[in-house]
Amino acid sequence: MTATVPSRPAADPTAESAPRPATPAGRGRSRAGRQLHGGPVTYAVLILFTAGSLFPLVWTAIAASRTNTRLAGTPPPFWFGGNLARNLDIAWHDANMGAALLNTAVVAGTIAAGTVLFSTVAGFAFAKLRFRFKNALLLLTIGTMMVPPQLSVVPLYMTIAELRWTDQLQAVILPTLVSAFGVFFMRQYLLQALPSELVEAARMDGAGSLRIIWHVVFPAARPAMAVLGMLTFVQAWNDFFWPVIALTQNGSPTVQVALTGLGRGYIPDQSVIMAGALLGTLPLLIAFVLFGKQIVGGIMQGAVKG
Amino acid sequence: MTALTAARAPAEERRRARRARRHRRATRWSPYAFIAPFFLFFAAFGLFPLLYTGWASLHRVELTDPTHMEWAGLHNYSRLWDDEFFWNALRNTFTIGVISTVPQLLMALGLAHLLNYRLRGSMFFRVAILTPYATSVAAATLVFVLLFGRDYGMVNWALGLLGFDGIDWQNGTWTSQLAVSTIVIWRWTGYNALIYLAAMQAVPGDLYESAALDGASRRQQFRHVTIPSLRPTILFTVVVSTIGATQLFGEPLLFNGSAGATGGADHQYQTLGLYLYEQGWVNLHLGRASAIAWTMFLILLLIGAVNWLIGRRLRKSR
C-alpha cells in the first residue's frame, strides 16, 4: 500500500476556489471541465444527509432537556423542555461525568502531545536521514498499522495488573502514546515539505540534533503536526475498548467508561443518560465548530490510498 | 604577517576537522536517537503484546490471577471449535459487517460525488456530515438505543405513522443486527465520503474533458472515469471497514443496555469482539480470550490475502 502525501498548503483540497459567475442554467461546465454546479436535487440530497447526521445529536440535547417520564410517552418529544440544568447536574455529580471529563482531557491531551512529538521526530528520521535497517523498520511500523486492539489486549491487561495500574490513567495513556500511523503520516509530509538541503546546511553550521529538530523540523512540520494532533485527540477522546477494560466507572473513568456505566443502568433515568452523552460529546462538537475546516482537511489529506 | 596566517591555518584546520568529525558522528547515530522513543513504546505496547497473545492463547490464564499461566496446548482452540457461541459470533460479525459496510460505502460514494459539485456552503456540508465521527461509540449507541426503543422509540413511532406495527428491534435477529449496523453506518458514512471526495479531486480534469469530447454523458463519466480512478481508494476503504467490522465491540455491548456482554438474550448480535470480552472479562478466561484474538488475526490475514489477490487482478486488467 502506498499513501497519498499530505499535500502542501498550495494543493489544500479544502481551499475554496474563487467563485465564478454561474451560467444561466446554473450548472454549466466550468473551465476545468469537471466541477459542475450542484443543482437543486444535489442540494436536497445533501441537506437530507446533513439532517440525518445532525438529528441524533440534536435529539440527544432534546432528550436531555426533558424528564424520564416524558421520554416514556408518545409521540416522542421534538422540542426542548426545561429540565436540562437538572439532568446535567445529576450526570455531572452522580454519574461521575465531571471527573470523567477532566480525566479524558488529561488522557487525550497527553496522548495527542506524545503522538505528535514522537511521530514528528521519528517521521523526520525516516523521511530525511540515512541509517541501517531503515526500510525494514519502516515496513514493520506500517505492517502493524491495521492490527486491531483486540489482538494485544490480554497481555496488556496482564502487564497493567502486574504493575498495579488498573484503574489508573497511565494504563490508558502509555499504550497509546505513540502511533504507527502518526509516524507514517509525518514521514509522508516531511518527505516533500522539508528540503534536505536545509537539514544539511544546518548541520554544516554546526547545529546539534536537538537544534535541528527545534529550528528546522518543527517549523516545517507545523501544519501536519496540527492536523495529526487534532485527529489523535478526537480518537483518544472516543477510544472505547481498552479504557472499558482498564478503568472502572467508580474509579477514574474516562468519559466513554462513565457512559458505559450509565448505559448499564447505573442511573436508570433516560434523560440523565442523554445529559451524560451530551456532556461527553459537547467538547468535541465545539472543537468541530471551531476547527471543522482543518479537521476535514486533515482527513482528506491523510486519506491513504491503496 | 605571513607568520601570523601560518599560525592561524592549523588552528582553523583543526577546528574544521573537529566539526567534520562531529558531523559524521551526528549523521551516524542521531537517526537512532530520533526513532528510539517511538520504537521503545511501540515495542513495549504494540509488538510485544501482539506476539505474546499467541503465547497466552496456549495457556490457561484466569482473570483473577492474570500473571499465573498454565500450559494448555491447543485446548483453547479446540474448545472454541466446539463452542456454538463462537460460530454464532463469527456469523454475526460477518452479517453485521456486510449490512453495515456495503450501504455505508455506497452512500459515501454517492455523497462524495455530490460534494464534488461546485456548491454554496460546501464546507458546511463537509463538517456536518463528519460530526457523527466526532460522536463516540458510547454516546451514539445510547441515543440509538432510545431511538430504536420498542415502546416509545422514534423509529417505531414513525413506522406507526406510516401504518406499520412497531418492531421489537432488540429481540429479533435481523432487526437487532440492522439497528446495530445503523449506528455504524451513521458514524462512518461521512468520513468515508470525505476520503472518496479527496480521491475524486485528485482525478485529472482532462480525463473528463476527453470523455466529454467523446460524447460521454455525466452518468457515463461517473461510471467510466470516476469509478475506475477511485478503485485503489475503494479497495482501501473496503479493507479498513472490514477490519473495523471485525472488531465491532462498543455498539453491540451498549445496545444490550444493562444485560451485559451477551449481545442480546439469544446472543443474536454478539460479535467476535464482544465474545472475546465476555470470555475474558465476564467469564474470566484470559487464555480463551487470547485464542479468540488470534483467530481474529488469522481471519484478518485471510481477508488481507484475498484483498491482495483482488488488487493484483485489478492491476493486471488495466
Coordinates of C-alpha atoms in Angstrom, one line a residue:
Chain A
M1 CA 0.0 0.0 0.0
T2 CA 1.1 3.5 -0.7
A3 CA -0.3 6.6 0.7
T4 CA -1.0 10.0 -0.7
V5 CA 1.3 12.5 0.5
P6 CA -0.4 15.1 2.7
S7 CA -0.4 17.9 0.3
R8 CA 1.3 21.2 0.8
P9 CA -0.9 24.2 1.5
A10 CA -0.9 25.1 -2.2
A11 CA -2.8 22.0 -3.0
D12 CA -5.0 22.1 0.0
P13 CA -8.2 20.3 -1.0
T14 CA -10.2 22.2 1.4
A15 CA -9.3 25.5 -0.1
E16 CA -12.4 27.0 -1.7
S17 CA -11.7 28.0 -5.2
A18 CA -12.6 31.5 -6.2
P19 CA -16.3 31.9 -7.0
R20 CA -17.1 32.1 -10.7
P21 CA -20.2 33.5 -12.2
A22 CA -22.8 30.8 -12.6
T23 CA -24.0 30.1 -16.1
P24 CA -27.6 31.0 -16.8
A25 CA -28.6 27.4 -16.4
G26 CA -27.0 27.3 -13.0
R27 CA -25.0 24.2 -13.6
G28 CA -22.8 24.9 -16.6
R29 CA -19.5 23.3 -17.2
S30 CA -16.6 25.1 -15.6
R31 CA -13.3 25.7 -17.4
A32 CA -11.7 22.8 -15.6
G33 CA -14.2 20.7 -17.5
R34 CA -15.2 18.8 -14.3
Q35 CA -16.5 20.9 -11.5
L36 CA -20.2 21.4 -12.3
H37 CA -22.5 23.4 -10.2
G38 CA -24.8 21.4 -8.0
G39 CA -28.5 21.5 -9.0
P40 CA -31.5 21.6 -6.7
V41 CA -31.6 17.8 -6.4
T42 CA -27.9 17.8 -5.2
Y43 CA -28.7 20.4 -2.5
A44 CA -31.9 18.5 -1.5
V45 CA -30.0 15.2 -1.0
L46 CA -27.1 16.9 0.8
I47 CA -29.5 18.7 3.1
L48 CA -31.2 15.3 3.8
F49 CA -27.8 13.7 4.7
T50 CA -26.9 16.7 6.8
A51 CA -30.2 16.4 8.7
G52 CA -29.6 12.7 9.2
S53 CA -26.1 13.3 10.5
L54 CA -27.2 16.1 12.9
F55 CA -30.6 14.8 14.0
P56 CA -29.4 12.2 16.6
L57 CA -27.1 14.8 18.2
V58 CA -29.9 17.4 18.3
W59 CA -32.3 14.8 19.7
T60 CA -29.7 13.9 22.4
A61 CA -30.0 17.5 23.6
I62 CA -33.8 17.5 23.4
A63 CA -34.0 14.3 25.4
A64 CA -31.5 15.6 27.9
S65 CA -33.8 18.6 28.5
R66 CA -36.8 16.5 29.3
T67 CA -37.9 14.2 32.1
N68 CA -37.7 10.5 32.2
T69 CA -41.5 10.3 32.3
R70 CA -41.8 12.4 29.2
L71 CA -39.4 10.2 27.3
A72 CA -41.7 7.3 28.0
G73 CA -44.6 8.8 26.1
T74 CA -45.9 9.0 22.6
P75 CA -45.2 10.9 20.4
P76 CA -41.5 11.4 21.4
P77 CA -40.6 15.0 22.2
F78 CA -39.4 17.1 19.3
W79 CA -38.5 20.2 21.1
F80 CA -36.6 21.3 24.1
G81 CA -38.0 21.1 27.6
G82 CA -37.0 22.8 30.8
N83 CA -35.1 20.1 32.6
L84 CA -31.7 20.4 31.0
A85 CA -29.9 22.0 34.0
R86 CA -31.2 19.4 36.5
N87 CA -30.2 16.5 34.3
L88 CA -26.7 17.9 33.6
D89 CA -26.3 18.5 37.3
I90 CA -27.1 14.9 38.1
A91 CA -24.9 13.5 35.3
W92 CA -22.1 15.7 36.4
H93 CA -22.2 14.7 40.1
D94 CA -23.9 11.4 40.5
A95 CA -22.6 9.7 37.3
N96 CA -19.1 10.9 37.7
M97 CA -19.2 12.8 34.4
G98 CA -17.3 15.8 35.8
A99 CA -14.3 13.8 36.9
A100 CA -14.6 11.7 33.7
L101 CA -14.4 14.9 31.5
L102 CA -11.3 16.0 33.4
N103 CA -9.7 12.5 33.1
T104 CA -10.4 12.4 29.4
A105 CA -9.0 15.8 28.8
V106 CA -5.7 14.7 30.5
V107 CA -5.6 11.4 28.7
A108 CA -6.5 12.7 25.2
G109 CA -4.2 15.8 25.7
T110 CA -1.2 13.7 26.7
I111 CA -1.7 11.1 24.0
A112 CA -2.1 13.8 21.3
A113 CA 1.0 15.7 22.5
G114 CA 3.1 12.5 22.8
T115 CA 1.9 11.1 19.4
V116 CA 2.7 14.4 17.7
L117 CA 6.1 14.8 19.3
F118 CA 7.3 11.2 18.8
S119 CA 5.8 10.9 15.3
T120 CA 7.4 14.1 14.1
V121 CA 10.9 13.2 15.3
A122 CA 10.7 9.6 14.1
G123 CA 9.0 10.6 10.9
F124 CA 11.8 13.1 10.2
A125 CA 14.4 10.4 10.6
F126 CA 12.5 8.1 8.2
A127 CA 12.0 10.9 5.7
K128 CA 15.3 12.6 5.6
L129 CA 18.1 10.6 7.3
R130 CA 20.0 7.6 6.2
F131 CA 20.6 4.7 8.6
R132 CA 20.8 1.0 8.6
F133 CA 17.6 -1.1 8.7
K134 CA 15.6 2.0 7.8
N135 CA 13.4 0.3 5.3
A136 CA 12.9 -2.8 7.5
L137 CA 11.9 -0.7 10.5
L138 CA 9.5 1.4 8.4
L139 CA 7.9 -1.7 7.0
L140 CA 7.5 -3.1 10.5
T141 CA 5.8 0.1 11.6
I142 CA 3.4 0.2 8.6
G143 CA 2.7 -3.5 8.8
T144 CA 1.2 -3.2 12.2
M145 CA -0.9 -0.1 11.4
M146 CA -4.0 -2.1 10.8
V147 CA -3.8 -4.6 13.6
P148 CA -6.9 -4.2 15.8
P149 CA -6.5 -3.5 19.5
Q150 CA -8.2 -6.8 20.5
L151 CA -5.0 -8.6 19.4
S152 CA -2.9 -7.2 22.2
V153 CA -5.5 -6.7 24.9
V154 CA -4.8 -9.7 27.1
P155 CA -1.0 -9.2 27.5
L156 CA -1.6 -5.5 28.1
Y157 CA -4.1 -6.4 30.8
M158 CA -1.6 -8.8 32.3
T159 CA 1.1 -6.0 32.3
I160 CA -1.0 -3.4 34.0
A161 CA -2.2 -6.0 36.5
E162 CA 1.4 -6.8 37.3
L163 CA 2.3 -3.1 37.6
R164 CA -0.9 -2.5 39.7
W165 CA -2.0 0.1 37.2
T166 CA -5.6 -1.0 36.9
D167 CA -8.0 2.0 37.2
Q168 CA -5.1 4.5 36.8
L169 CA -4.9 6.9 33.9
Q170 CA -1.4 5.8 32.9
A171 CA -2.9 2.5 32.0
V172 CA -4.7 4.1 29.1
I173 CA -2.2 6.7 28.3
L174 CA 1.0 4.8 27.9
P175 CA -0.2 2.0 25.5
T176 CA -1.5 4.6 23.0
L177 CA 1.2 7.3 23.5
V178 CA 2.8 6.5 20.1
S179 CA 1.1 5.6 16.8
A180 CA 2.4 3.9 13.7
F181 CA 0.0 5.9 11.6
G182 CA 1.4 9.1 13.1
V183 CA 5.0 8.2 12.1
F184 CA 3.9 7.3 8.6
F185 CA 1.8 10.4 8.3
M186 CA 4.7 12.7 9.4
R187 CA 7.2 10.9 7.2
Q188 CA 5.0 11.4 4.1
Y189 CA 4.6 15.1 4.9
L190 CA 8.2 15.8 5.6
L191 CA 9.4 14.0 2.5
Q192 CA 8.2 16.8 0.4
A193 CA 7.7 19.7 2.9
L194 CA 11.3 19.8 4.2
P195 CA 14.1 20.3 1.7
S196 CA 17.1 18.1 2.5
E197 CA 19.5 20.9 1.8
L198 CA 18.0 22.8 4.7
V199 CA 18.9 20.0 7.1
E200 CA 22.4 19.7 5.6
A201 CA 23.0 23.4 5.8
A202 CA 22.0 23.5 9.5
R203 CA 24.4 20.6 10.2
M204 CA 27.2 22.4 8.4
D205 CA 26.6 25.4 10.6
G206 CA 27.3 23.1 13.5
A207 CA 23.7 22.8 14.7
G208 CA 23.2 19.8 17.0
S209 CA 20.4 17.3 16.6
L210 CA 18.1 19.0 19.1
R211 CA 18.6 22.3 17.5
I212 CA 17.8 20.9 14.1
I213 CA 14.6 19.3 15.4
W214 CA 13.6 22.6 17.1
H215 CA 14.6 25.1 14.4
V216 CA 14.3 23.2 11.2
V217 CA 12.0 20.2 11.5
F218 CA 9.3 21.6 13.8
P219 CA 8.7 24.8 11.7
A220 CA 8.5 22.8 8.5
A221 CA 6.2 20.2 10.0
R222 CA 3.8 22.5 11.9
P223 CA 0.7 22.2 9.6
A224 CA 0.9 18.4 9.6
M225 CA 1.6 18.4 13.4
A226 CA -1.6 20.4 14.0
V227 CA -3.7 18.0 11.8
L228 CA -2.2 14.9 13.5
G229 CA -2.7 16.4 16.9
M230 CA -6.4 17.1 16.2
L231 CA -7.1 13.7 14.7
T232 CA -5.3 11.9 17.6
F233 CA -7.2 13.9 20.2
V234 CA -10.5 13.0 18.7
Q235 CA -9.5 9.4 18.5
A236 CA -8.2 9.3 22.1
W237 CA -11.2 11.1 23.4
N238 CA -13.5 8.5 21.8
D239 CA -11.3 5.4 22.5
F240 CA -13.6 2.7 23.9
F241 CA -12.4 -0.9 24.0
W242 CA -9.2 -0.6 26.1
P243 CA -10.4 2.1 28.6
V244 CA -13.5 -0.1 29.3
I245 CA -11.2 -2.9 30.2
A246 CA -8.6 -1.0 32.1
L247 CA -10.7 1.5 34.0
T248 CA -13.9 1.3 36.1
Q249 CA -16.9 3.5 36.4
N250 CA -16.3 4.5 40.0
G251 CA -12.5 4.7 40.0
S252 CA -11.0 7.1 37.5
P253 CA -13.2 6.6 34.3
T254 CA -12.8 8.4 31.0
V255 CA -16.0 9.8 29.5
Q256 CA -16.6 6.6 27.5
V257 CA -16.2 4.4 30.6
A258 CA -18.6 6.6 32.5
L259 CA -21.1 6.5 29.7
T260 CA -20.8 2.7 29.6
G261 CA -21.7 2.7 33.3
L262 CA -24.7 5.0 32.6
G263 CA -25.9 2.7 29.8
R264 CA -25.6 -0.3 32.0
G265 CA -28.2 1.1 34.3
Y266 CA -26.0 2.8 36.8
I267 CA -28.6 5.6 36.6
P268 CA -31.9 4.3 35.1
D269 CA -33.1 7.8 34.2
Q270 CA -33.0 8.1 30.4
S271 CA -33.0 11.9 30.4
V272 CA -29.9 11.9 32.7
I273 CA -28.2 9.3 30.5
M274 CA -28.8 11.6 27.5
A275 CA -27.4 14.5 29.5
G276 CA -24.3 12.4 30.1
A277 CA -24.0 11.6 26.4
L278 CA -24.4 15.3 25.7
L279 CA -21.7 16.3 28.2
G280 CA -19.3 13.7 26.8
T281 CA -19.8 14.7 23.2
L282 CA -20.0 18.5 23.6
P283 CA -16.3 19.2 23.9
L284 CA -15.6 17.5 20.5
L285 CA -18.6 19.2 18.9
I286 CA -17.3 22.6 20.0
A287 CA -13.9 21.6 18.6
F288 CA -15.6 20.7 15.3
V289 CA -17.4 24.1 15.1
L290 CA -14.1 25.9 15.7
F291 CA -11.7 23.7 13.7
G292 CA -14.1 21.8 11.4
K293 CA -12.4 23.0 8.3
Q294 CA -8.9 21.9 9.5
I295 CA -10.2 18.5 10.6
V296 CA -12.0 17.9 7.3
G297 CA -8.8 19.0 5.5
G298 CA -6.7 16.7 7.7
I299 CA -8.9 13.7 6.9
M300 CA -8.8 14.4 3.2
Q301 CA -5.0 14.9 3.2
G302 CA -4.4 11.8 5.3
A303 CA -6.6 9.7 3.1
V304 CA -4.5 6.7 2.5
K305 CA -4.8 5.2 -1.0
G306 CA -4.2 1.5 -1.8
Chain B
M1 CA 52.1 38.9 8.6
T2 CA 52.9 35.6 6.8
A3 CA 53.9 34.1 10.1
L4 CA 50.6 35.0 11.6
T5 CA 48.5 33.4 8.9
A6 CA 50.7 30.3 9.0
A7 CA 49.9 30.0 12.7
R8 CA 46.2 30.5 12.2
A9 CA 45.9 27.9 9.5
P10 CA 46.5 24.8 11.5
A11 CA 44.1 26.0 14.2
E12 CA 41.4 26.6 11.5
E13 CA 42.2 23.2 10.1
R14 CA 41.8 21.5 13.4
R15 CA 38.5 23.2 14.1
R16 CA 37.2 22.2 10.7
A17 CA 38.3 18.6 11.3
R18 CA 36.6 18.6 14.7
R19 CA 33.5 19.9 13.1
A20 CA 33.6 17.3 10.4
R21 CA 34.1 14.5 12.9
R22 CA 31.1 15.8 15.0
H23 CA 29.1 16.0 11.8
R24 CA 29.9 12.4 10.9
R25 CA 29.1 11.2 14.3
A26 CA 25.8 13.1 14.3
T27 CA 24.7 11.7 11.0
R28 CA 25.6 8.2 12.0
W29 CA 23.9 8.0 15.4
S30 CA 21.2 10.7 15.6
P31 CA 18.7 8.8 13.4
Y32 CA 18.6 6.1 16.0
A33 CA 18.1 8.6 18.8
F34 CA 15.2 10.1 16.8
I35 CA 13.4 6.8 16.3
A36 CA 14.2 5.4 19.7
P37 CA 11.4 6.9 21.8
F38 CA 8.8 5.8 19.2
F39 CA 10.2 2.3 19.0
L40 CA 10.6 1.9 22.7
F41 CA 6.8 2.4 23.3
F42 CA 6.0 0.7 20.1
A43 CA 7.9 -2.5 21.1
A44 CA 6.5 -2.5 24.7
F45 CA 2.9 -1.8 23.9
G46 CA 2.5 -2.7 20.3
L47 CA 4.7 -5.5 19.2
F48 CA 5.3 -7.5 22.4
P49 CA 1.6 -7.8 23.3
L50 CA 0.7 -8.8 19.8
L51 CA 3.1 -11.7 19.9
Y52 CA 2.5 -12.6 23.5
T53 CA -1.2 -13.0 22.8
G54 CA -0.3 -16.0 20.7
W55 CA 1.7 -17.5 23.6
A56 CA -1.0 -16.7 26.1
S57 CA -3.5 -18.5 23.9
L58 CA -1.7 -21.8 24.6
H59 CA -2.2 -21.4 28.3
R60 CA -4.8 -21.4 31.0
V61 CA -4.9 -17.9 32.3
E62 CA -7.6 -16.7 34.7
L63 CA -8.5 -13.0 35.2
T64 CA -8.4 -13.5 38.9
D65 CA -4.7 -14.2 38.7
P66 CA -3.6 -12.9 35.3
T67 CA 0.1 -13.5 35.9
H68 CA -0.2 -17.2 36.6
M69 CA -0.1 -19.2 33.4
E70 CA -0.6 -23.0 33.0
W71 CA 0.3 -24.8 29.8
A72 CA -2.7 -26.0 27.9
G73 CA -1.5 -26.7 24.4
L74 CA -4.2 -26.2 21.8
H75 CA -7.0 -26.7 24.3
N76 CA -8.3 -23.2 24.0
Y77 CA -8.6 -23.5 20.2
S78 CA -10.3 -26.9 20.2
R79 CA -12.7 -25.6 22.8
L80 CA -13.5 -22.7 20.5
W81 CA -14.1 -25.0 17.6
D82 CA -16.7 -26.9 19.7
D83 CA -18.4 -23.7 21.0
E84 CA -21.6 -22.9 19.3
F85 CA -21.3 -19.3 20.6
F86 CA -18.0 -18.8 18.8
W87 CA -19.6 -19.8 15.5
N88 CA -22.6 -17.7 16.3
A89 CA -20.3 -14.7 17.0
L90 CA -18.4 -15.3 13.8
R91 CA -21.6 -15.5 11.8
N92 CA -23.0 -12.3 13.4
T93 CA -19.7 -10.4 12.8
F94 CA -20.0 -11.4 9.2
T95 CA -23.6 -10.4 8.7
I96 CA -23.4 -7.2 10.6
G97 CA -20.2 -6.4 8.7
V98 CA -22.0 -6.8 5.4
I99 CA -25.1 -4.9 6.5
S100 CA -23.1 -2.0 7.8
T101 CA -20.3 -1.8 5.3
V102 CA -22.0 -2.2 1.9
P103 CA -24.7 0.5 2.2
Q104 CA -22.2 2.7 4.1
L105 CA -19.6 2.7 1.3
L106 CA -22.2 3.0 -1.5
M107 CA -23.8 6.0 0.2
A108 CA -20.4 7.5 0.9
L109 CA -19.6 7.2 -2.8
G110 CA -22.8 9.0 -3.9
L111 CA -22.3 11.6 -1.2
A112 CA -18.8 12.3 -2.4
H113 CA -20.0 12.6 -5.9
L114 CA -22.5 15.3 -4.8
L115 CA -19.9 17.1 -2.7
N116 CA -17.6 17.2 -5.7
Y117 CA -20.0 19.6 -7.4
R118 CA -19.3 23.3 -7.0
L119 CA -21.5 24.1 -4.1
R120 CA -22.6 27.0 -1.9
G121 CA -21.6 26.2 1.7
S122 CA -19.6 23.2 0.7
M123 CA -17.5 23.4 3.8
F124 CA -20.7 23.4 6.0
F125 CA -21.9 20.2 4.4
R126 CA -18.5 18.6 4.8
V127 CA -18.2 19.4 8.5
A128 CA -21.9 18.5 9.1
I129 CA -21.6 15.0 7.6
L130 CA -18.4 14.5 9.7
T131 CA -20.0 15.3 13.1
P132 CA -21.1 11.7 13.7
Y133 CA -17.4 10.8 13.5
A134 CA -16.9 13.2 16.5
T135 CA -19.5 11.3 18.4
S136 CA -18.2 8.4 20.5
V137 CA -19.4 4.9 20.1
A138 CA -20.9 5.1 23.6
A139 CA -22.8 8.3 23.2
A140 CA -24.1 7.3 19.7
T141 CA -25.2 3.9 20.9
L142 CA -27.0 5.3 24.0
V143 CA -29.0 7.6 21.7
F144 CA -29.8 5.0 19.2
V145 CA -31.0 2.6 21.9
L146 CA -33.7 5.2 22.7
L147 CA -34.5 5.9 19.0
F148 CA -34.9 2.1 18.4
G149 CA -36.9 1.6 21.6
R150 CA -39.8 -0.8 21.3
D151 CA -42.5 1.1 23.1
Y152 CA -41.5 4.8 22.9
G153 CA -38.8 4.9 20.3
M154 CA -39.0 7.4 17.5
V155 CA -38.4 4.8 14.8
N156 CA -41.4 2.8 15.8
W157 CA -43.4 6.0 16.2
A158 CA -42.5 7.0 12.6
L159 CA -43.4 3.4 11.4
G160 CA -46.7 3.8 13.2
L161 CA -47.5 7.0 11.3
L162 CA -46.9 5.0 8.1
G163 CA -49.3 2.4 9.3
F164 CA -46.8 -0.3 10.3
D165 CA -46.7 -2.2 13.6
G166 CA -43.9 -1.4 16.0
I167 CA -40.9 -3.6 15.8
D168 CA -39.1 -5.2 18.7
W169 CA -35.8 -4.1 17.3
Q170 CA -33.7 -5.6 20.1
N171 CA -35.0 -9.1 20.3
G172 CA -35.2 -10.1 16.6
T173 CA -32.0 -11.4 15.0
W174 CA -32.2 -9.3 11.8
T175 CA -33.8 -6.3 13.3
S176 CA -31.2 -6.1 16.1
Q177 CA -28.4 -6.5 13.6
L178 CA -29.9 -3.9 11.4
A179 CA -30.2 -1.5 14.3
V180 CA -26.5 -2.1 15.4
S181 CA -25.5 -1.6 11.7
T182 CA -27.4 1.7 11.6
I183 CA -25.1 3.1 14.3
V184 CA -22.0 2.1 12.4
I185 CA -23.4 3.5 9.2
W186 CA -24.4 6.7 10.9
R187 CA -20.9 7.2 12.4
W188 CA -18.8 6.4 9.3
T189 CA -20.6 7.3 6.1
G190 CA -19.5 11.0 6.2
Y191 CA -15.9 10.1 7.0
N192 CA -15.7 7.7 4.0
A193 CA -17.4 10.3 1.8
L194 CA -14.6 12.7 2.6
I195 CA -12.0 10.1 1.7
Y196 CA -13.7 9.4 -1.6
L197 CA -14.0 13.2 -2.2
A198 CA -10.3 13.6 -1.7
A199 CA -9.7 10.9 -4.3
M200 CA -12.2 12.4 -6.7
Q201 CA -10.5 15.7 -6.6
A202 CA -7.2 14.1 -7.5
V203 CA -8.6 12.7 -10.8
P204 CA -7.1 14.8 -13.6
G205 CA -9.6 17.1 -15.2
D206 CA -8.5 16.3 -18.8
L207 CA -9.8 12.7 -18.3
Y208 CA -13.3 14.2 -18.0
E209 CA -12.7 16.6 -20.8
S210 CA -11.7 13.9 -23.3
A211 CA -14.6 11.7 -22.1
A212 CA -16.9 14.7 -22.7
L213 CA -15.4 15.2 -26.2
D214 CA -16.2 11.6 -26.9
G215 CA -19.8 12.3 -26.1
A216 CA -20.0 10.6 -22.7
S217 CA -22.9 11.7 -20.6
R218 CA -22.3 12.7 -17.0
R219 CA -23.5 9.3 -15.7
Q220 CA -21.2 7.6 -18.1
Q221 CA -18.3 9.8 -17.0
F222 CA -19.0 8.8 -13.4
R223 CA -19.0 5.1 -14.4
H224 CA -16.1 5.1 -16.8
V225 CA -13.8 7.8 -15.4
T226 CA -14.6 8.4 -11.7
I227 CA -15.1 4.8 -10.5
P228 CA -12.0 3.3 -12.2
S229 CA -9.8 6.2 -10.9
L230 CA -11.2 5.5 -7.4
R231 CA -10.5 1.8 -7.5
P232 CA -7.5 1.8 -5.1
T233 CA -9.3 4.1 -2.7
I234 CA -12.4 2.0 -2.8
L235 CA -10.3 -1.1 -2.1
F236 CA -8.7 0.7 0.8
T237 CA -11.9 1.7 2.4
V238 CA -13.3 -1.8 2.0
V239 CA -10.2 -3.1 3.8
V240 CA -10.4 -0.6 6.6
S241 CA -14.2 -1.0 7.0
T242 CA -13.8 -4.8 7.1
I243 CA -11.2 -4.5 9.8
G244 CA -13.5 -2.1 11.7
A245 CA -16.4 -4.6 11.3
T246 CA -14.2 -7.4 12.6
Q247 CA -13.5 -5.6 15.8
L248 CA -17.0 -4.3 16.4
F249 CA -17.5 -4.1 20.1
G250 CA -19.0 -1.0 21.7
E251 CA -22.2 -0.8 19.7
P252 CA -23.3 -4.4 20.5
L253 CA -22.2 -4.1 24.1
L254 CA -24.2 -1.0 24.8
F255 CA -27.1 -1.9 22.6
N256 CA -27.8 -4.5 25.2
G257 CA -28.3 -1.9 27.9
S258 CA -27.8 -3.4 31.3
A259 CA -27.9 -7.0 30.2
G260 CA -24.1 -7.4 29.8
A261 CA -21.8 -8.7 27.1
T262 CA -24.1 -11.5 25.7
G263 CA -25.2 -9.5 22.7
G264 CA -28.9 -10.0 23.3
A265 CA -30.9 -12.7 25.0
D266 CA -30.1 -15.2 22.3
H267 CA -26.7 -13.8 21.5
Q268 CA -28.4 -12.6 18.4
Y269 CA -26.0 -9.6 17.9
Q270 CA -22.9 -10.8 19.8
T271 CA -19.8 -10.1 17.7
L272 CA -16.4 -11.7 17.9
G273 CA -15.1 -8.6 19.7
L274 CA -17.9 -8.8 22.3
Y275 CA -17.5 -12.6 22.6
L276 CA -13.8 -12.1 23.3
Y277 CA -14.6 -9.6 26.0
E278 CA -17.3 -11.9 27.5
Q279 CA -14.9 -14.8 27.7
G280 CA -12.0 -12.8 29.2
W281 CA -13.7 -10.2 31.4
V282 CA -17.0 -11.7 32.3
N283 CA -16.2 -15.5 32.4
L284 CA -12.6 -14.7 33.5
H285 CA -10.8 -16.9 30.9
L286 CA -8.0 -14.8 29.5
G287 CA -6.4 -17.7 27.7
R288 CA -9.5 -18.4 25.8
A289 CA -9.8 -14.7 25.0
S290 CA -6.3 -14.8 23.6
A291 CA -7.3 -17.7 21.4
I292 CA -10.2 -15.7 20.1
A293 CA -7.9 -12.8 19.4
W294 CA -5.5 -14.9 17.4
T295 CA -8.4 -16.4 15.4
M296 CA -9.5 -12.9 14.6
F297 CA -5.9 -12.2 13.5
L298 CA -6.0 -15.2 11.1
I299 CA -9.3 -14.1 9.7
L300 CA -7.8 -10.7 9.0
L301 CA -4.8 -12.2 7.4
L302 CA -7.1 -14.2 5.2
I303 CA -9.0 -11.1 4.2
G304 CA -5.7 -9.3 3.5
A305 CA -4.6 -12.1 1.2
V306 CA -7.9 -12.0 -0.7
N307 CA -7.6 -8.3 -0.9
W308 CA -4.1 -8.5 -2.3
L309 CA -5.2 -11.1 -4.9
I310 CA -8.1 -8.9 -6.0
G311 CA -5.8 -5.9 -6.1
R312 CA -3.3 -7.8 -8.3
R313 CA -6.0 -8.8 -10.7
L314 CA -7.3 -5.3 -10.9
R315 CA -3.8 -4.0 -11.8
K316 CA -3.4 -6.7 -14.4
S317 CA -6.7 -6.0 -16.0
R318 CA -5.7 -2.4 -16.5

